[in-house]
CSV table of C-alpha atoms and ligand atoms in Angstrom, one decimal:
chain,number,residue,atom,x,y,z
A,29,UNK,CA,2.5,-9.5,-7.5
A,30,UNK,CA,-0.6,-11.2,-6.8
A,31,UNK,CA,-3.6,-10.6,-9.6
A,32,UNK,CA,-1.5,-7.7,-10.9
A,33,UNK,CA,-1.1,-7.7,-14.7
A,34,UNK,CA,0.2,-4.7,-15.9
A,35,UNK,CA,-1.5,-3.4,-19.2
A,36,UNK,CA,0.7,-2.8,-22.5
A,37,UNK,CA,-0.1,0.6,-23.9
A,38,UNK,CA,-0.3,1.7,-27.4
A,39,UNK,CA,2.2,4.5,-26.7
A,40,UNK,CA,5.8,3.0,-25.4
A,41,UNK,CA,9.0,5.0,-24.0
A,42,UNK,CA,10.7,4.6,-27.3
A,43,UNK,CA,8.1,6.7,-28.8
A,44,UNK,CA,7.8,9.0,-26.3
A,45,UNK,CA,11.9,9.6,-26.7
A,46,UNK,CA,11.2,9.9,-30.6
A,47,UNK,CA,8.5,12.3,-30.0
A,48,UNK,CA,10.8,14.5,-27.4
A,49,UNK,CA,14.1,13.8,-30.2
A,50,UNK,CA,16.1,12.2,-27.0
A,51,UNK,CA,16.6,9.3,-24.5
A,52,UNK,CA,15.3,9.4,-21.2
A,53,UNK,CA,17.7,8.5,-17.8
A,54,UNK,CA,18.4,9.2,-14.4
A,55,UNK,CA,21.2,11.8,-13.6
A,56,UNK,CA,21.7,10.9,-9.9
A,57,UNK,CA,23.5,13.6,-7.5
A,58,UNK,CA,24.6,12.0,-4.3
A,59,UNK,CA,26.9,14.3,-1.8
A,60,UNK,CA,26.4,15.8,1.8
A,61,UNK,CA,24.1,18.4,3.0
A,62,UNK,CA,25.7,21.6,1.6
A,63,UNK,CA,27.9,19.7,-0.8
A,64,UNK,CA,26.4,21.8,-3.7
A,65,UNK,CA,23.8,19.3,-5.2
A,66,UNK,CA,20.8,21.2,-5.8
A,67,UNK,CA,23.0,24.2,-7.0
A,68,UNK,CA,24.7,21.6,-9.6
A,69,UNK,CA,21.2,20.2,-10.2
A,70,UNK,CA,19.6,23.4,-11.0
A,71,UNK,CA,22.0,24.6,-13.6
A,72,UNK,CA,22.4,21.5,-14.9
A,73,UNK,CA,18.6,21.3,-15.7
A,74,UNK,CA,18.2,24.9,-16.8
A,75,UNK,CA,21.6,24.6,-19.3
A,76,UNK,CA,19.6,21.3,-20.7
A,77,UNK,CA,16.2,22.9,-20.9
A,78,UNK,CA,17.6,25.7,-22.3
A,79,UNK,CA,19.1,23.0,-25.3
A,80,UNK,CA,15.4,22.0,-25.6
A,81,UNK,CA,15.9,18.9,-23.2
A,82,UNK,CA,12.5,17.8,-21.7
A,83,UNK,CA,13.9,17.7,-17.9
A,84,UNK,CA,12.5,17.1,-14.2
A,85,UNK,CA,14.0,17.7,-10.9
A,86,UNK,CA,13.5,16.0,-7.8
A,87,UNK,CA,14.8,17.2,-5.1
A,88,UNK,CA,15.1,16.2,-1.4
A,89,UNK,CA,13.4,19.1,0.8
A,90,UNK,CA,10.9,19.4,-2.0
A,91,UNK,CA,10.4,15.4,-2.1
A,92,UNK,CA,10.3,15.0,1.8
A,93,UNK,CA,7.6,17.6,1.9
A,94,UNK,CA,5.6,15.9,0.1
A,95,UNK,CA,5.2,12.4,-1.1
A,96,UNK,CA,7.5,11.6,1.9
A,97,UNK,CA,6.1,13.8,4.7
A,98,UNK,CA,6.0,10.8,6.5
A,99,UNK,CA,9.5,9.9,7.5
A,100,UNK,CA,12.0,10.1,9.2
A,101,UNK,CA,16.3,10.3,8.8
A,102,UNK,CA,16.6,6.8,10.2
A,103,UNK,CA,18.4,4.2,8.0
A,104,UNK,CA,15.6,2.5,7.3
A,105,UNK,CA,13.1,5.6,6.6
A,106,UNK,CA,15.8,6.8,4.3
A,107,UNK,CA,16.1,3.3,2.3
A,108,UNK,CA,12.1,3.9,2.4
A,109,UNK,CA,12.7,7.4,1.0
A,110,UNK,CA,15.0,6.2,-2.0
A,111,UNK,CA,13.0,3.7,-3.2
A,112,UNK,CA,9.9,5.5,-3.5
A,113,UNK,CA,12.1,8.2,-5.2
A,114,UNK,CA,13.5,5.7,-7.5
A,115,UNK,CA,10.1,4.7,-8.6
A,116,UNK,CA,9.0,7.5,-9.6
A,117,UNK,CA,11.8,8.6,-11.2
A,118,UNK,CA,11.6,5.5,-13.1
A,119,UNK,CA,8.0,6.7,-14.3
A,120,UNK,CA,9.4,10.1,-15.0
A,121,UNK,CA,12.1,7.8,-17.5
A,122,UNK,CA,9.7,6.3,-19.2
A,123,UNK,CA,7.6,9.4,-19.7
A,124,UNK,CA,11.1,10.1,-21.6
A,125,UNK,CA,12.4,12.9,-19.3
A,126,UNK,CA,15.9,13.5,-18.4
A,127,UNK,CA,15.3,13.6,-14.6
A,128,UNK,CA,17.8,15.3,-12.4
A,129,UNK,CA,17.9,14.0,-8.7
A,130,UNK,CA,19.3,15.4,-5.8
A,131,UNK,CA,19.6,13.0,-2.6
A,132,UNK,CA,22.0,12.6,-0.2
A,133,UNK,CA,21.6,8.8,-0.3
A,134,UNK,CA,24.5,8.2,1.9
A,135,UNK,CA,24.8,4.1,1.7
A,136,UNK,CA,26.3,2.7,-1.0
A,137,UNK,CA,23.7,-0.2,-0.6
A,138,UNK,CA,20.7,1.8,-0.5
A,139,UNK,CA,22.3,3.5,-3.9
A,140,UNK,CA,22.9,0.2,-5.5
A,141,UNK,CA,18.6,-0.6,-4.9
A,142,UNK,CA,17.4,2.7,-6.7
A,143,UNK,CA,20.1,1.6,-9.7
A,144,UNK,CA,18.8,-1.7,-9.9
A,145,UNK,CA,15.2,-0.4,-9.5
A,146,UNK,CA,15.9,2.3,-12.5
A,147,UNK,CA,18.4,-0.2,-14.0
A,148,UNK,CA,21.8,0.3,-14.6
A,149,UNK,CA,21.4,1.6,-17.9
A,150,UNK,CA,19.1,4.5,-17.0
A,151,UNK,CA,21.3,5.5,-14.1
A,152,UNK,CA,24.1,7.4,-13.7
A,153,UNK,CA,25.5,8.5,-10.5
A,154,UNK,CA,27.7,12.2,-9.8
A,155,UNK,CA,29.4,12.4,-6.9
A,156,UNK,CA,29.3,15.4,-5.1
A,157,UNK,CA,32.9,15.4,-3.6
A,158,UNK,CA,32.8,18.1,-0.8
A,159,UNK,CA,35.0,17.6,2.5
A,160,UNK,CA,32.4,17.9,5.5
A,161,UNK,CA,34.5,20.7,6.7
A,162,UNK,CA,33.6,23.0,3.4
A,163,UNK,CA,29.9,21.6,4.1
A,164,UNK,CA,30.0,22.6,7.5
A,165,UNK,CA,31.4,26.1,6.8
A,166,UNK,CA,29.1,26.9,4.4
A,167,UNK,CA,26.3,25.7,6.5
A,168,UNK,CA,23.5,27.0,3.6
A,169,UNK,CA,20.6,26.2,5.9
A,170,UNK,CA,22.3,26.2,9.9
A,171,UNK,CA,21.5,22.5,10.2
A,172,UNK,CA,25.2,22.0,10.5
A,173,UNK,CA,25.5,24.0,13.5
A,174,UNK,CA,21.3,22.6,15.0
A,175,UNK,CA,23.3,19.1,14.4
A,176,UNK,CA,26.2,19.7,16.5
A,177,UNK,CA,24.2,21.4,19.1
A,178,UNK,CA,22.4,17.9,19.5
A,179,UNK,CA,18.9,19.6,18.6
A,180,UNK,CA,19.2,17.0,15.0
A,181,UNK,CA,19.9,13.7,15.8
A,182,UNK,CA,21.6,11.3,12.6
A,183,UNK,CA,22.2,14.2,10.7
A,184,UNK,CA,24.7,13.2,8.0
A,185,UNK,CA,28.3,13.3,8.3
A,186,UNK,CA,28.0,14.2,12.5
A,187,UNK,CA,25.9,11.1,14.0
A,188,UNK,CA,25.1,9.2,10.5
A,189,UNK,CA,27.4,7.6,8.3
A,190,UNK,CA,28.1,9.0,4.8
A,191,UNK,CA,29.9,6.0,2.6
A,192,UNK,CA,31.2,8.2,-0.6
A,193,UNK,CA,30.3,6.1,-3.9
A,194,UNK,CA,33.2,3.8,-5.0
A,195,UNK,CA,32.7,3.9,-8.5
A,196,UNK,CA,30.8,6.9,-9.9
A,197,UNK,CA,30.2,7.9,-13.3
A,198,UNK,CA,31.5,11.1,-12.4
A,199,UNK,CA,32.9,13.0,-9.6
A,200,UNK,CA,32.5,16.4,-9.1
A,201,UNK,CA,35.2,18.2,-6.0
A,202,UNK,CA,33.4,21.7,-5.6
A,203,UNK,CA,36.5,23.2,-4.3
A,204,UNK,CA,38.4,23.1,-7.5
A,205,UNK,CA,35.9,23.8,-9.7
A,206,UNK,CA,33.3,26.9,-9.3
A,207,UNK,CA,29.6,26.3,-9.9
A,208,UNK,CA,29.1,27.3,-13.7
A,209,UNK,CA,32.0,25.2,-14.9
A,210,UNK,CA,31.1,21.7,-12.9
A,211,UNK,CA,27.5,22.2,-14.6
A,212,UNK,CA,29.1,22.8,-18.0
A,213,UNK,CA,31.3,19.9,-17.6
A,214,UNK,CA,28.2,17.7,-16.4
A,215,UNK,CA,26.3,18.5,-19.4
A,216,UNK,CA,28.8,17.6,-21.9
A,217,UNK,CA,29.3,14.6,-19.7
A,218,UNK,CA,25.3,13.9,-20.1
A,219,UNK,CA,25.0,14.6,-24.3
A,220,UNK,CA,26.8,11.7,-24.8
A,221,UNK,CA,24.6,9.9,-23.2
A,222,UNK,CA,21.5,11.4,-24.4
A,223,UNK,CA,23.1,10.7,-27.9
A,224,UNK,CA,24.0,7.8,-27.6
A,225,UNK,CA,21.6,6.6,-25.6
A,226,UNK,CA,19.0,7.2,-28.0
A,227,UNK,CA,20.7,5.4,-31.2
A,228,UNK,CA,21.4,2.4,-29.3
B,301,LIG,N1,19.2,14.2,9.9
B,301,LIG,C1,19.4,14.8,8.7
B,301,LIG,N2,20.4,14.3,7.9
B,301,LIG,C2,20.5,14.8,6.7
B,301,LIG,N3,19.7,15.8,6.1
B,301,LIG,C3,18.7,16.3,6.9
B,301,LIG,C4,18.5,15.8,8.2
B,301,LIG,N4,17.4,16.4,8.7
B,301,LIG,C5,17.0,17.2,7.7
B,301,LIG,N5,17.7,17.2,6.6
B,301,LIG,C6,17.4,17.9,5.4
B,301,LIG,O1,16.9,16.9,4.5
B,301,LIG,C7,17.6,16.9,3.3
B,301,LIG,C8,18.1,15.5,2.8
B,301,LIG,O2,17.1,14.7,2.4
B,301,LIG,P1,17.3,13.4,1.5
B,301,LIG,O3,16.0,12.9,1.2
B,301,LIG,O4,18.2,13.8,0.4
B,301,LIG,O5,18.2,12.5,2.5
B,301,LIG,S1,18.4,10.9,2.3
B,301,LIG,O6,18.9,10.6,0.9
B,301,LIG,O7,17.2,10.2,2.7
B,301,LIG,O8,19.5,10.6,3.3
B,301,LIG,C9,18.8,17.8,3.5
B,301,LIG,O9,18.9,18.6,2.3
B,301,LIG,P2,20.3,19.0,1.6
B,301,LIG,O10,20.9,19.9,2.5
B,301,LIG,O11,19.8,19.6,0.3
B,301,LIG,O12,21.1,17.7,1.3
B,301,LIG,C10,18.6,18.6,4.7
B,301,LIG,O13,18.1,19.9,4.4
B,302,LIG,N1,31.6,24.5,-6.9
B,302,LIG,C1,30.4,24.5,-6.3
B,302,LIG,N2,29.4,23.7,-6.6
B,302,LIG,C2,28.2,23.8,-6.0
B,302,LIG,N3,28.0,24.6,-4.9
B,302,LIG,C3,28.9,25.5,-4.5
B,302,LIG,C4,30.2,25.4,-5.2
B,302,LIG,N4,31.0,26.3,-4.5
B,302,LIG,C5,30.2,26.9,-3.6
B,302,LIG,N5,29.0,26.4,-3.6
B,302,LIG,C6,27.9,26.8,-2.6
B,302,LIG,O1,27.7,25.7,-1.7
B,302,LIG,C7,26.3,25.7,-1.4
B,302,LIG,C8,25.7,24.4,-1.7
B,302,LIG,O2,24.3,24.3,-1.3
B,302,LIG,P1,23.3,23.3,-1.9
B,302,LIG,O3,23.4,23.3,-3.4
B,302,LIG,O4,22.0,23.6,-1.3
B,302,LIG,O5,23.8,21.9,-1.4
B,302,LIG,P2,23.0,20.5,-1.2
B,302,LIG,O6,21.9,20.5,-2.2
B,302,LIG,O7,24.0,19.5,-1.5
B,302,LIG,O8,22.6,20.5,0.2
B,302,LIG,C9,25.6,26.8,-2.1
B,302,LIG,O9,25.5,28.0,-1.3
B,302,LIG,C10,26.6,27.1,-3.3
B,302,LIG,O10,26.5,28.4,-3.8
């Protein structure tokens, strides 16, 4: 960081997370296209905001579309793609929201470099445990069926690798538990941590 000195501000994270009455972290969903991510993400945030939890989403279509536009599905564009999202949901952090992310982030390397970005004790990863089959099947948005007719190329789980997270915090299988209950159990999951958290 050359000539870059980063100013110290009046106002830190710990009194943002005093002003907002909880701690800030990353709640990080990783899973394949269709594994039910954004669906878990979006009642997990509106159960939390409905508790009075200052929350943010970021999402991958949403992310790509934007601050993204600009790459690609290759390994490397996707490494690109997590990183930036990792930064700026380390800003969100210390703004002292809860941030709920939704990414396939498919390598278990590329997932270790946004934890260590956020830091490990800001991060905690949900797997999104659907068999590619159910995925497939429910095909939400018909890439599925683009990606088998060759028309996407390394499109996840057909022509690009998906390595499923060795150790997550928490693993969520969508076929034995329906929608609502996953997110309730998720949220319990995540007051302890924005509890605790916040005492430390
Ligand atoms: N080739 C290929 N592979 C996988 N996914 C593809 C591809 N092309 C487009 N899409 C759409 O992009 C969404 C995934 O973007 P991400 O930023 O989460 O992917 S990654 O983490 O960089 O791997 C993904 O969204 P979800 O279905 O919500 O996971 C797809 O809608
Ligand atoms: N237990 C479950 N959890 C999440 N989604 C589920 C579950 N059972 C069925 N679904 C359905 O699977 C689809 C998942 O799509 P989506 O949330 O967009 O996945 P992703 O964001 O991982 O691509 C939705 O149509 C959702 O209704």
């Amino acid at each position: 960081m050359n000539n870059i000195i980063p100013h110290t501000f009046q106002v830190e994270r710990k009194d943002r997370n005093a002003l907002k009455g909880h701690s800030s972290f990353v709640c990080w969903f990783t899973g394949l296209s269709g594994s039910g991510k954004s669906t878990l993400a979006s009642l997990v945030e509106y159960k939390l905001h409905e508790e009075g939890v200052h929350t943010f989403s970021l999402d991958g279509d949403n992310v790509r579309g934007g601050l993204n536009n600009n790459l690609s599905f290759s390994r490397e564009d996707r490494k690109e793609n997590l990183r930036r999202i990792a930064e700026v949901a380390k800003l969100f952090v210390d703004s002292g929201e809860v941030v709920i992310a939704s990414f396939i982030s498919p390598l278990e390397s590329d997932r270790k470099y946004v934890k260590e970005i956020i830091g490990q004790e800001d991060f905690l990863e949900i797997f999104v445990d659907t068999p590619i089959e159910i995925c497939e099947a429910r095909d939400v948005k018909g890439l599925y069926k683009k990606a088998r007719a060759g028309e996407i190329k390394n499109f996840t789980g057909i022509d690009a690798p998906y390595e499923a997270p060795v150790q997550p915090d928490m693993e969520i299988r969508t076929e034995e538990a329906d929608p609502e209950t996953a997110a309730k159990n998720i949220v319990e999951f995540l007051k302890t941590k924005l509890e605790n958290h916040y005492n430390e």
